[in-house]
Short mmCIF file of C-alpha atoms in Angstrom, two decimals:
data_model
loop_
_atom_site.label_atom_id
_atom_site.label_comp_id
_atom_site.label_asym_id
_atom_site.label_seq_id
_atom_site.Cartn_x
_atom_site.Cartn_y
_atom_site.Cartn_z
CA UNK A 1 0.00 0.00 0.00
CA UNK A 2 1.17 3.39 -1.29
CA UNK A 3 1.44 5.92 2.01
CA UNK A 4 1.57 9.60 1.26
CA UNK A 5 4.71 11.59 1.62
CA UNK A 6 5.81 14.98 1.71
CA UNK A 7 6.52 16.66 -1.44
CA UNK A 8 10.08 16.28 -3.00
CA UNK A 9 12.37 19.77 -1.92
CA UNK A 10 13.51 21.39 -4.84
CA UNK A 11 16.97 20.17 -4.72
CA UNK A 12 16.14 16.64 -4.49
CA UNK A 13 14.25 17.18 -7.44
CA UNK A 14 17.01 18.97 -9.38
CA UNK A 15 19.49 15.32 -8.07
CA UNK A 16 17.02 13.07 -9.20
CA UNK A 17 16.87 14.78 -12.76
CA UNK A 18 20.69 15.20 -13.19
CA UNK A 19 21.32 11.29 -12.80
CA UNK A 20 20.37 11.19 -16.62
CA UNK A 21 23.35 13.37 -17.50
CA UNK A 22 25.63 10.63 -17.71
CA UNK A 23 23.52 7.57 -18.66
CA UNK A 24 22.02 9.85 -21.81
CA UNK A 25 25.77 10.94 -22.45
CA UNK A 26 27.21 7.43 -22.58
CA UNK A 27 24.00 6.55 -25.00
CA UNK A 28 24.46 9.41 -27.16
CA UNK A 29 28.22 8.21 -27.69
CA UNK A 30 26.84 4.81 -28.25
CA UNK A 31 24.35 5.46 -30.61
CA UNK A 32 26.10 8.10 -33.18
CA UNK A 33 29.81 6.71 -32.53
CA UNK A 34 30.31 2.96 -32.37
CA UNK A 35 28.96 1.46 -35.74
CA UNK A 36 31.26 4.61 -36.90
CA UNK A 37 33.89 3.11 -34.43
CA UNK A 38 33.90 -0.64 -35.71
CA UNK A 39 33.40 0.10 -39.35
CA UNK A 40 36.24 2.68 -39.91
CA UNK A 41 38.82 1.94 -37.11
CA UNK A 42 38.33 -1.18 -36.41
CA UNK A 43 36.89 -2.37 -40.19
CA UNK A 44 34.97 -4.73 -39.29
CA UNK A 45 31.88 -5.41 -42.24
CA UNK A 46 28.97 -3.47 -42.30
CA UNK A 47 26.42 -6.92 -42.28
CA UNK A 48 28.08 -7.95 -39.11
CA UNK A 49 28.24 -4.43 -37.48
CA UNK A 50 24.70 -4.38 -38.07
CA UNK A 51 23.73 -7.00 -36.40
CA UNK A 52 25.88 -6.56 -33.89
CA UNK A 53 23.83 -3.49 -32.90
CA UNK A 54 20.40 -5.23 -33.55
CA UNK A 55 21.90 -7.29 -30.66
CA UNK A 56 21.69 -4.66 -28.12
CA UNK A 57 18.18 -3.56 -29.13
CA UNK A 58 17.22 -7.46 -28.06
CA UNK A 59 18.71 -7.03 -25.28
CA UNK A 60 17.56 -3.56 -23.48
CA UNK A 61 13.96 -4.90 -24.21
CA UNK A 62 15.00 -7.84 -21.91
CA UNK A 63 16.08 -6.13 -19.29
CA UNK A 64 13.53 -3.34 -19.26
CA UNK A 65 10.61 -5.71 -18.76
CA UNK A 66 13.07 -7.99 -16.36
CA UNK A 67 14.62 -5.59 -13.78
CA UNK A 68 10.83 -3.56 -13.55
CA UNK A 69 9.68 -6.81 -12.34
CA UNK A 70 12.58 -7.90 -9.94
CA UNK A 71 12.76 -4.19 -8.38
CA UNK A 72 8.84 -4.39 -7.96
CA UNK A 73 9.42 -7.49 -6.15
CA UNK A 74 12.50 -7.25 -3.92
CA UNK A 75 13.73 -4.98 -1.18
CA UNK A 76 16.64 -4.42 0.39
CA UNK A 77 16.48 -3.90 3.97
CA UNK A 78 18.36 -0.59 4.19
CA UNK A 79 18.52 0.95 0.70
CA UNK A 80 14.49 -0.66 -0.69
CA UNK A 81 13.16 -1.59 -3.63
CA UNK A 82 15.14 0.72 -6.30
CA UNK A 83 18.71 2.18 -4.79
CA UNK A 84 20.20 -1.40 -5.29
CA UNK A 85 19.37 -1.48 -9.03
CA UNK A 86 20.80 1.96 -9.48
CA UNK A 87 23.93 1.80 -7.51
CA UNK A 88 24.60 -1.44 -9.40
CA UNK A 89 23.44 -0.52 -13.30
CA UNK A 90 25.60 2.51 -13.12
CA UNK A 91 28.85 0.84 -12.53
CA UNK A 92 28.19 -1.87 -14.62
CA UNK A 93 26.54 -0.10 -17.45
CA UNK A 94 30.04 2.19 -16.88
CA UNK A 95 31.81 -1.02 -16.98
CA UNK A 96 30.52 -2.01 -20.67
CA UNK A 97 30.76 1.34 -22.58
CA UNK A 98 34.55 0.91 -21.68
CA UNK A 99 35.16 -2.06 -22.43
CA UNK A 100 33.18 -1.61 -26.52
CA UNK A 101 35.31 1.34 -27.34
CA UNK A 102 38.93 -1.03 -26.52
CA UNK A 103 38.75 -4.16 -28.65
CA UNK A 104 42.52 -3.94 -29.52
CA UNK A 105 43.04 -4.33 -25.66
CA UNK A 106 41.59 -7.34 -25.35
CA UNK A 107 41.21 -9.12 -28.80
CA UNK A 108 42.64 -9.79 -32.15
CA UNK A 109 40.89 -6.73 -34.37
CA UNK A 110 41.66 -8.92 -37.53
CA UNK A 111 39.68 -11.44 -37.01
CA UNK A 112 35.76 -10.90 -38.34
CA UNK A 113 34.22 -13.02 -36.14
CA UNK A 114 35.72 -12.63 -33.01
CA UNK A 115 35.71 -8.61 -33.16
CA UNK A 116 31.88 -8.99 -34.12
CA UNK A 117 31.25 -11.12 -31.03
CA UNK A 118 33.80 -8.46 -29.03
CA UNK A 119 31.29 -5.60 -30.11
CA UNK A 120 27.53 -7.69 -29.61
CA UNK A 121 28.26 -8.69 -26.28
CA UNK A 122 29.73 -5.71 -25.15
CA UNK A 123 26.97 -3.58 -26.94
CA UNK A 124 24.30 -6.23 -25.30
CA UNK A 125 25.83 -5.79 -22.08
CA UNK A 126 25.80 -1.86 -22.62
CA UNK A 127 21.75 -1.69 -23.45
CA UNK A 128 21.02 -4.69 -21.06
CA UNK A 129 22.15 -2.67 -18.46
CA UNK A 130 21.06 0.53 -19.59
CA UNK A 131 17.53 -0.73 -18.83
CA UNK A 132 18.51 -2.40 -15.63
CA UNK A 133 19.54 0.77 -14.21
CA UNK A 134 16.71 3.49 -16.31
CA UNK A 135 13.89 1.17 -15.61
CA UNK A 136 14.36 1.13 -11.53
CA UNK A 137 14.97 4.61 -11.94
CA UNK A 138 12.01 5.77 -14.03
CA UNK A 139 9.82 3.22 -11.86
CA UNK A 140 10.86 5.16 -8.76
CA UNK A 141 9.52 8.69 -9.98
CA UNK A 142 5.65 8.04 -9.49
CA UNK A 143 6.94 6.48 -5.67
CA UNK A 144 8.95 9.99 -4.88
CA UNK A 145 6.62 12.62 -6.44
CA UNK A 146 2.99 13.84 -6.00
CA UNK A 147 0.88 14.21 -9.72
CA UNK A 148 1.59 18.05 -9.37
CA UNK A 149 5.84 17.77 -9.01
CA UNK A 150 6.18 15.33 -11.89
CA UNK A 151 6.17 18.33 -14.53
CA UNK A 152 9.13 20.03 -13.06
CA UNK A 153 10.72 16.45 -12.30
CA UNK A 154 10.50 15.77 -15.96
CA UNK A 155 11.98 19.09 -16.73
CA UNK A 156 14.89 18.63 -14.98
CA UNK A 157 15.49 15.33 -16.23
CA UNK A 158 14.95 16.41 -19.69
CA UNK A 159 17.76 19.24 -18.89
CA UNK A 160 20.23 16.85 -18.57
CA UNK A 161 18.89 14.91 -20.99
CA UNK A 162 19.80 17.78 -23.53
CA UNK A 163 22.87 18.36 -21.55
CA UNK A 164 23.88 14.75 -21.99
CA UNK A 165 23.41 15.03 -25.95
CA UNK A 166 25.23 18.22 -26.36
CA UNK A 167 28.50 16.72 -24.40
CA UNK A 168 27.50 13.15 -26.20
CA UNK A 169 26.87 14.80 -29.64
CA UNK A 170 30.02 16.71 -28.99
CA UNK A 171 32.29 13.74 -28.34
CA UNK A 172 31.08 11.70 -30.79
CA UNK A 173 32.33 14.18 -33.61
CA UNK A 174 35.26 14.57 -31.92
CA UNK A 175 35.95 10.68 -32.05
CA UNK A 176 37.06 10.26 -35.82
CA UNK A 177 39.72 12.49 -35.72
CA UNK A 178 40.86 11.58 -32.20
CA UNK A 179 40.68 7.32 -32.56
CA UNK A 180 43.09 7.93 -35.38
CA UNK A 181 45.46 10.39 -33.94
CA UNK A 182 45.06 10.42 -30.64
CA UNK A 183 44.09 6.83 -29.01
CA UNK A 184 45.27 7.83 -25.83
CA UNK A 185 43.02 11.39 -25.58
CA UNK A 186 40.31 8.76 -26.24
CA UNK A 187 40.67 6.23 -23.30
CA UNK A 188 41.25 9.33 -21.07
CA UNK A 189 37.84 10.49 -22.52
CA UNK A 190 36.08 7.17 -22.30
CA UNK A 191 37.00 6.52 -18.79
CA UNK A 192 36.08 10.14 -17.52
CA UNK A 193 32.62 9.91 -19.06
CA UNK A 194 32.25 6.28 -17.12
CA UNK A 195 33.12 8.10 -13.69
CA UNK A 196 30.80 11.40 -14.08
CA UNK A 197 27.99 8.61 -15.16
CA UNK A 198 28.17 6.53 -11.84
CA UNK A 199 29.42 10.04 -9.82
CA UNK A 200 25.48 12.29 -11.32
CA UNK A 201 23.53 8.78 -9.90
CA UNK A 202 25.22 9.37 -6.26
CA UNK A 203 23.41 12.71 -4.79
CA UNK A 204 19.88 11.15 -5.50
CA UNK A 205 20.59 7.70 -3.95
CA UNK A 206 22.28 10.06 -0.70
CA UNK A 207 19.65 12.24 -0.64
CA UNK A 208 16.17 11.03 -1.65
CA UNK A 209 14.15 8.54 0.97
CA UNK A 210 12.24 5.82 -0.76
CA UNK A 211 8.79 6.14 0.74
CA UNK A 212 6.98 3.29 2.54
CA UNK A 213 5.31 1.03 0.35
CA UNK A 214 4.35 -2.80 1.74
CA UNK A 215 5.83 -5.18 -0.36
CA UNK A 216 4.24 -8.61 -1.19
CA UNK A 217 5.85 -11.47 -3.22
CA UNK A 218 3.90 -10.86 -6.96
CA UNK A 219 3.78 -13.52 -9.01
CA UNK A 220 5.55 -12.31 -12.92
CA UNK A 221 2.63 -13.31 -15.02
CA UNK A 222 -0.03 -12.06 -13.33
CA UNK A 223 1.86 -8.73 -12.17
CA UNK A 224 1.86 -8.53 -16.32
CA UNK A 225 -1.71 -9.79 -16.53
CA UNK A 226 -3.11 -6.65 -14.16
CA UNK A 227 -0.93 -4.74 -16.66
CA UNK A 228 -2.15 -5.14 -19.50
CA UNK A 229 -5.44 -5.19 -18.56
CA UNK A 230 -5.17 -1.49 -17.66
CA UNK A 231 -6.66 -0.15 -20.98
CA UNK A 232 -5.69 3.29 -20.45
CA UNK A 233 -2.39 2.07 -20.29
CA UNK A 234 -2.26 -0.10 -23.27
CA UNK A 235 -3.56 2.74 -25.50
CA UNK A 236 -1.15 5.39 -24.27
CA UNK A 237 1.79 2.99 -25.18
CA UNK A 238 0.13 2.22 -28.37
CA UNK A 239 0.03 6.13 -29.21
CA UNK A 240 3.34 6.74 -28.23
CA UNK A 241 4.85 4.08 -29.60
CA UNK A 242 3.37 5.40 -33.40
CA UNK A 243 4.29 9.00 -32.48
CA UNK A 244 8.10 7.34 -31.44
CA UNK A 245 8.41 5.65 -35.36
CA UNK A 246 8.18 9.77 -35.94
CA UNK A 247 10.46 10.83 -34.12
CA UNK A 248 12.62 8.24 -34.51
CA UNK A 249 12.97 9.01 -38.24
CA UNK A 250 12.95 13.01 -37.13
CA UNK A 251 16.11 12.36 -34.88
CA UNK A 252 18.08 9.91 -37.18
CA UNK A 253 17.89 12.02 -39.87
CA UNK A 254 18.70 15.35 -38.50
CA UNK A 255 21.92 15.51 -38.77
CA UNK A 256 22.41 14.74 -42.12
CA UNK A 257 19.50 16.77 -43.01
CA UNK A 258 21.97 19.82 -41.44
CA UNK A 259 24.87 19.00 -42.77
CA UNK A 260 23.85 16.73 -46.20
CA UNK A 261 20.79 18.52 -47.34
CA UNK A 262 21.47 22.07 -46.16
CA UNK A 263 24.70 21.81 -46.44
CA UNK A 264 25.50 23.06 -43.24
CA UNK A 265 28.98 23.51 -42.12
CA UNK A 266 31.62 24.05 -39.08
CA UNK A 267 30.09 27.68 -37.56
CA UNK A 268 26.93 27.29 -39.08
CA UNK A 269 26.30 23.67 -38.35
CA UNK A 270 27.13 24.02 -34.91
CA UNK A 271 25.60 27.33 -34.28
CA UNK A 272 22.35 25.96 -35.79
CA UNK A 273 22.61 22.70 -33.42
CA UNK A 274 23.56 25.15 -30.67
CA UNK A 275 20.63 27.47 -31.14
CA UNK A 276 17.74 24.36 -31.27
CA UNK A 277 19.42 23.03 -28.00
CA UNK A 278 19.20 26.30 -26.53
CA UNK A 279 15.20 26.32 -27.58
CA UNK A 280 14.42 23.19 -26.41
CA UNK A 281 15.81 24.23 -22.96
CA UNK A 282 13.48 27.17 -23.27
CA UNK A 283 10.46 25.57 -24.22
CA UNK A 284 10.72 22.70 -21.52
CA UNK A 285 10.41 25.97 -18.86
CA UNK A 286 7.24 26.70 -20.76
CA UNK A 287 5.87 23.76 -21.08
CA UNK A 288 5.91 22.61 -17.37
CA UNK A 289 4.39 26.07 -16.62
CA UNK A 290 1.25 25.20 -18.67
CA UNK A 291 0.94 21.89 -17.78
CA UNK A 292 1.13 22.51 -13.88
CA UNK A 293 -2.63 23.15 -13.74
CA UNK A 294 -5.02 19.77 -13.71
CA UNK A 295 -6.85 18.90 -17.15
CA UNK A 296 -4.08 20.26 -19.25
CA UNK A 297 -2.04 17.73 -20.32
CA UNK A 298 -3.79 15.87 -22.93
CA UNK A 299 -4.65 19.61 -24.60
CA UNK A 300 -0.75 20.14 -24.27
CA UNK A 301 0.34 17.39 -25.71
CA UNK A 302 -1.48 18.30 -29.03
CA UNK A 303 -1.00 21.22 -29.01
CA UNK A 304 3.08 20.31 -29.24
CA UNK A 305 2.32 17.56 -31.68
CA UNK A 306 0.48 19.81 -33.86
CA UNK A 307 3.68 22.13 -34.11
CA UNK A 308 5.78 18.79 -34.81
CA UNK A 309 3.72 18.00 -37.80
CA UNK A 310 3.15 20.88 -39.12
CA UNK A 311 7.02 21.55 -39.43
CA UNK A 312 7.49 18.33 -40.47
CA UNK A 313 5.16 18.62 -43.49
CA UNK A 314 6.57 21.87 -44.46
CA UNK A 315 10.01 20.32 -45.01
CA UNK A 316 8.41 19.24 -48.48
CA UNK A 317 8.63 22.78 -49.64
CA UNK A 318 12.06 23.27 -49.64
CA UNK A 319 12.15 21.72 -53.28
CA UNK A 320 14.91 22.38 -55.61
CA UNK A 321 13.96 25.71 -56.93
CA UNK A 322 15.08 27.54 -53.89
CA UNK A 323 18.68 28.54 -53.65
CA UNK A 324 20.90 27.41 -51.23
CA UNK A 325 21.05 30.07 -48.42
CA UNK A 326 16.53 30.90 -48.85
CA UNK A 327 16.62 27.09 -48.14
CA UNK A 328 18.62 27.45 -44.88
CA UNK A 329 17.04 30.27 -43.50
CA UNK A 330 13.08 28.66 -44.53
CA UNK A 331 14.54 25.57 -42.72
CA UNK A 332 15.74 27.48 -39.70
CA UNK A 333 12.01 28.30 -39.12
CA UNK A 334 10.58 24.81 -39.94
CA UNK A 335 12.83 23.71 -37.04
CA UNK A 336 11.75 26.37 -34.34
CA UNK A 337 8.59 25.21 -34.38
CA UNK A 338 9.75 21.71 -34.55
CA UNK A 339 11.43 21.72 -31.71
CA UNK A 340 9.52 23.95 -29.58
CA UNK A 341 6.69 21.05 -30.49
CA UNK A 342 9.14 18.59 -29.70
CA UNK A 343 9.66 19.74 -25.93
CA UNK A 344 6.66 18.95 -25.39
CA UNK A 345 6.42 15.48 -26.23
CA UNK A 346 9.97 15.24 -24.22
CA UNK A 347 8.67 17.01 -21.50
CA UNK A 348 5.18 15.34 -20.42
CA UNK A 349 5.53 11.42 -21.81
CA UNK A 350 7.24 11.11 -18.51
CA UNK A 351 4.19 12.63 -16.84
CA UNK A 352 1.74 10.81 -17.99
CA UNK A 353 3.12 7.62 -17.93
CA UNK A 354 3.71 8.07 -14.16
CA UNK A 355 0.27 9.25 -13.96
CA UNK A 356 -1.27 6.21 -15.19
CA UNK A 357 1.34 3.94 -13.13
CA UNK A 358 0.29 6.68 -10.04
CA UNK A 359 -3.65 6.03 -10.68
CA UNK A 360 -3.01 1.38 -10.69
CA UNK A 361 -1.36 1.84 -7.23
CA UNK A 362 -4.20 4.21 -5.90
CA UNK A 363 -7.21 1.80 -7.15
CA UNK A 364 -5.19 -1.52 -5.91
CA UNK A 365 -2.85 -0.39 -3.45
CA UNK A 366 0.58 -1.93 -4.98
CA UNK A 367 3.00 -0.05 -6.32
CA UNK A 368 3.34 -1.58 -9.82
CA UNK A 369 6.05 0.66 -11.21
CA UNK A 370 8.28 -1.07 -12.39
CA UNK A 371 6.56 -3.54 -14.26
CA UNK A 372 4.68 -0.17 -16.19
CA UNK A 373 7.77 0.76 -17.14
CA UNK A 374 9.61 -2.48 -18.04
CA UNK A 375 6.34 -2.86 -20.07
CA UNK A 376 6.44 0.70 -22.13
CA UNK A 377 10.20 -0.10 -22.70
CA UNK A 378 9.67 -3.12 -24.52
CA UNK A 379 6.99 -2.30 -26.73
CA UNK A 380 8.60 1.66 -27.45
CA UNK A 381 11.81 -0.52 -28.37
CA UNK A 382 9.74 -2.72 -30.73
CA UNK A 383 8.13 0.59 -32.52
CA UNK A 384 11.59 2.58 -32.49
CA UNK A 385 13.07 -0.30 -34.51
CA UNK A 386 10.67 0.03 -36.90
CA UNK A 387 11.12 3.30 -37.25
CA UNK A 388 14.96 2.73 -38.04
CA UNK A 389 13.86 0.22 -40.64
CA UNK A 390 11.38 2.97 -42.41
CA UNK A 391 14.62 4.95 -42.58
CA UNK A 392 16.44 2.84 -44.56
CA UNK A 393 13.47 2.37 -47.04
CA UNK A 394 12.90 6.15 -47.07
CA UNK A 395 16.70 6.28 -48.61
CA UNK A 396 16.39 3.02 -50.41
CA UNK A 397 13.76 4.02 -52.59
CA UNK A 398 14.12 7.91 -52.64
CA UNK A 399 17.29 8.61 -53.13
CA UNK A 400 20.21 10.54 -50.80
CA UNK A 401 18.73 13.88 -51.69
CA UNK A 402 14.58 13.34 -51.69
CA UNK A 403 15.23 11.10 -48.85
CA UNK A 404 16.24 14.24 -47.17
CA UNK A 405 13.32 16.15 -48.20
CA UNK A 406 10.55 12.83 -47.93
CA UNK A 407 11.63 12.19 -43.85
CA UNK A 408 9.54 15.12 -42.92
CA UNK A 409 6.53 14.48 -44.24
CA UNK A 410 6.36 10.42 -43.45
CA UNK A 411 7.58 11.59 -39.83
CA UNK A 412 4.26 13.90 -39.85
CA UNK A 413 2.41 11.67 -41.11
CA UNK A 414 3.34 9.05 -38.34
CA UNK A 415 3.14 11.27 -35.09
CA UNK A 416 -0.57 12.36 -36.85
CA UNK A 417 -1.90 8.67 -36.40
CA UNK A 418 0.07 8.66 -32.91
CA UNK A 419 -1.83 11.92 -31.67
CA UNK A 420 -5.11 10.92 -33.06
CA UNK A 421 -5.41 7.87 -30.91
CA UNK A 422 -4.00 9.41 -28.20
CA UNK A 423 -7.06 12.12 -28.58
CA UNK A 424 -9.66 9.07 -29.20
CA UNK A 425 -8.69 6.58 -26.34
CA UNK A 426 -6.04 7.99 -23.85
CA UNK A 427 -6.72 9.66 -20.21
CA UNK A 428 -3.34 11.18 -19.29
CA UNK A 429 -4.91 12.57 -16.22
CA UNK A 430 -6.51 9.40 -14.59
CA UNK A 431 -6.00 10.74 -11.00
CA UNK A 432 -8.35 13.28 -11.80
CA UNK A 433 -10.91 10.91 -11.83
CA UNK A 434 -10.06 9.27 -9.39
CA UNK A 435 -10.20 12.76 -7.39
CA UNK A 436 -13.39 13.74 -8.20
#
């Protein structure tokens, strides 16, 4: 049974959000830099490399759905249910991001096979425990926070979120000049980012009490049974997941669609990535504002979609008859808007999906958090890899330089059908209900 608690100090709030500084860092570097890494350092061939990171998608949905469940069920008898689980996942996922950027340490970097197995266990290992420790940790925010803080929680954690990208964006660039010239600024690098990842988990595990919640012995299936029989639930993940094949597209292609299409370079380029970070920061202020008052969020929400799309569409117009500098400066505004619609999604899919987790434990009296999230990680996993396959089509059949142009639109098109059903069948305010 869920016992209520004090509300969350500020500064607590600010610790728990800056623990995804690191983890989103180390991600970032993993997701633009190692198929980079093992393809032109290392040279190992593109069909294994692939699969290799198809690997690690396999295995964070494991462990999303796995550690939920296990930090539901167990307790610890000084540190509770989710401490152990983050102490733990952010050495060890510190541990694996090491140990993938190193083969020539540890292995003969000649031979195909063994350098492909080198890179898919140590890339499963990375995104295995990348949802053993986020899972916990998400799963802990609806146990910490009252309805009303989760807003500003969310902001802060998409702060460092965008902090984590700009230092994770920033290395990764930085890595093809420095693997080749430099190996040793690289370890130095690599084991510095490890350290501030386990050091930004620390003040929140110090400083934040887990709140007193009884703790039965659930059984796995029928934990996931009472899960997915929460409707509400089902169709927000459903809606998300379509709007996340959107933005999954939107966020692979942007940076070729800066530097490729608009042929964005050096100052500009990273004064143009500088100035959307700098927005995004801006809008997530904004956004929490609005959403602080009850019955907003689902108006919010498409509100920012809206935005999203229409940008998105709009990327169609910047056809070939336009010369090069109208195109950059039209596609400066398409990506205001963008990514002022973009905060939003960033800022409040963490709210509601801690409101409907909130709303279970009120009705029942169990604290099913973790299996929520393990849950939403495993399907969002299944739609984002779909969304990476539609990528590959998009350029398959269209072409470097209407691929660039096509993205926006089918990305549109895709968060549409997402916010349509979320308008038709999702409450992201069940408490209120409850309330009433």
């Amino acid at each position: 049974m869920v016992e209520d608690f004090e509300p969350l100090p500020r500064i607590d709030k600010i610790f728990y959000g800056m623990g995804r500084f690191g983890s989103t860092t180390l991600l970032t570097l993993i997701s633009l830099a190692t198929f980079y890494l093992y393809k032109e350092i290392f040279e190992l061939s593109d069909v294994l490399n692939g699969y290799a990171n198809a690997i690690g998608k396999l295995a964070i949905m494991i462990s999303s759905i796995v550690m939920g469940y296990l930090s539901d069920k167990t307790r610890h008898p000084r540190l509770g249910r989710r401490k152990p689980f983050i102490i733990s996942g952010s050495i060890l996922l510190a541990i694996s991001f090491s140990f993938l950027f190193f083969p020539n340490l540890f292995i003969d970097v000649k031979n195909q096979l063994m350098l492909f197995a080198y890179e898919a266990f140590w890339l499963a290992a990375f995104n295995f425990f990348y949802g053993y420790l986020l899972t916990p940790y998400q799963a802990w925010l609806p146990e910490i926070t009252r309805p009303e803080e989760r807003a500003e929680v969310s902001g802060y954690e998409n702060l460092f979120n965008v902090l984590g990208n700009i230092v994770g964006t920033g290395g990764s660039f930085a890595i093809p000049i420095v693997a080749k010239n430099a190996p040793n600024i690289l370890y130095n690098f690599v084991i510095i980012v490890s350290i501030i990842e386990i050091f930004f988990y620390i003040p929140s595990v110090i400083r934040i009490k887990e709140p007193k919640i009884s703790l039965y012995q659930p059984k796995f299936l029928s934990e996931l049974s009472i899960v997915i029989k929460d409707r509400n639930f089902i169709n927000w993940i459903i809606s998300r997941g379509i709007m996340s094949m959107g933005h999954t597209i939107m966020l692979t292609v942007l940076l070729g669609f800066l530097s490729e299409f608009l042929k964005l370079t050096d100052i500009k380029y990273l004064g143009t990535a500088l100035f959307l970070m700098v927005l995004i920061m801006i809008s997530f202020a904004v956004w929490v504002k609005l959403s602080r008052k009850k019955g907003m969020i689902k108006r919010l929400l498409i509100i920012g979609n809206i935005l999203m799309i229409v940008a998105l569409f709009s990327i169609i117009t910047l056809a070939p008859q336009y010369d090069l500098v109208l195109k950059q400066q039209i596609a400066l505004v398409y990506l205001t808007l963008g990514a002022f619609g973009l905060a939003a999604y960033w800022i409040l899919n963490y709210v509601i999906l801690a409101n409907i987790i909130d709303a279970n434990a009120k009705v029942t009296g169990v604290s099913r958090a973790g299996t929520y999230t393990g849950f939403d990680g495993i399907v969002l996993n299944i739609f984002q890899a779909s969304g990476y396959v539609i990528v590959g089509y998009i350029f398959a059949l269209f072409g470097d330089y209407y691929g660039y142009v096509y993205w926006g639109p089918i990305s549109a098109v895709l968060i549409l059908l997402g916010t349509i059903y979320f308008y038709l069948f999702v409450n992201p305010e069940p408490e209120v209900i409850y309330e009433q």
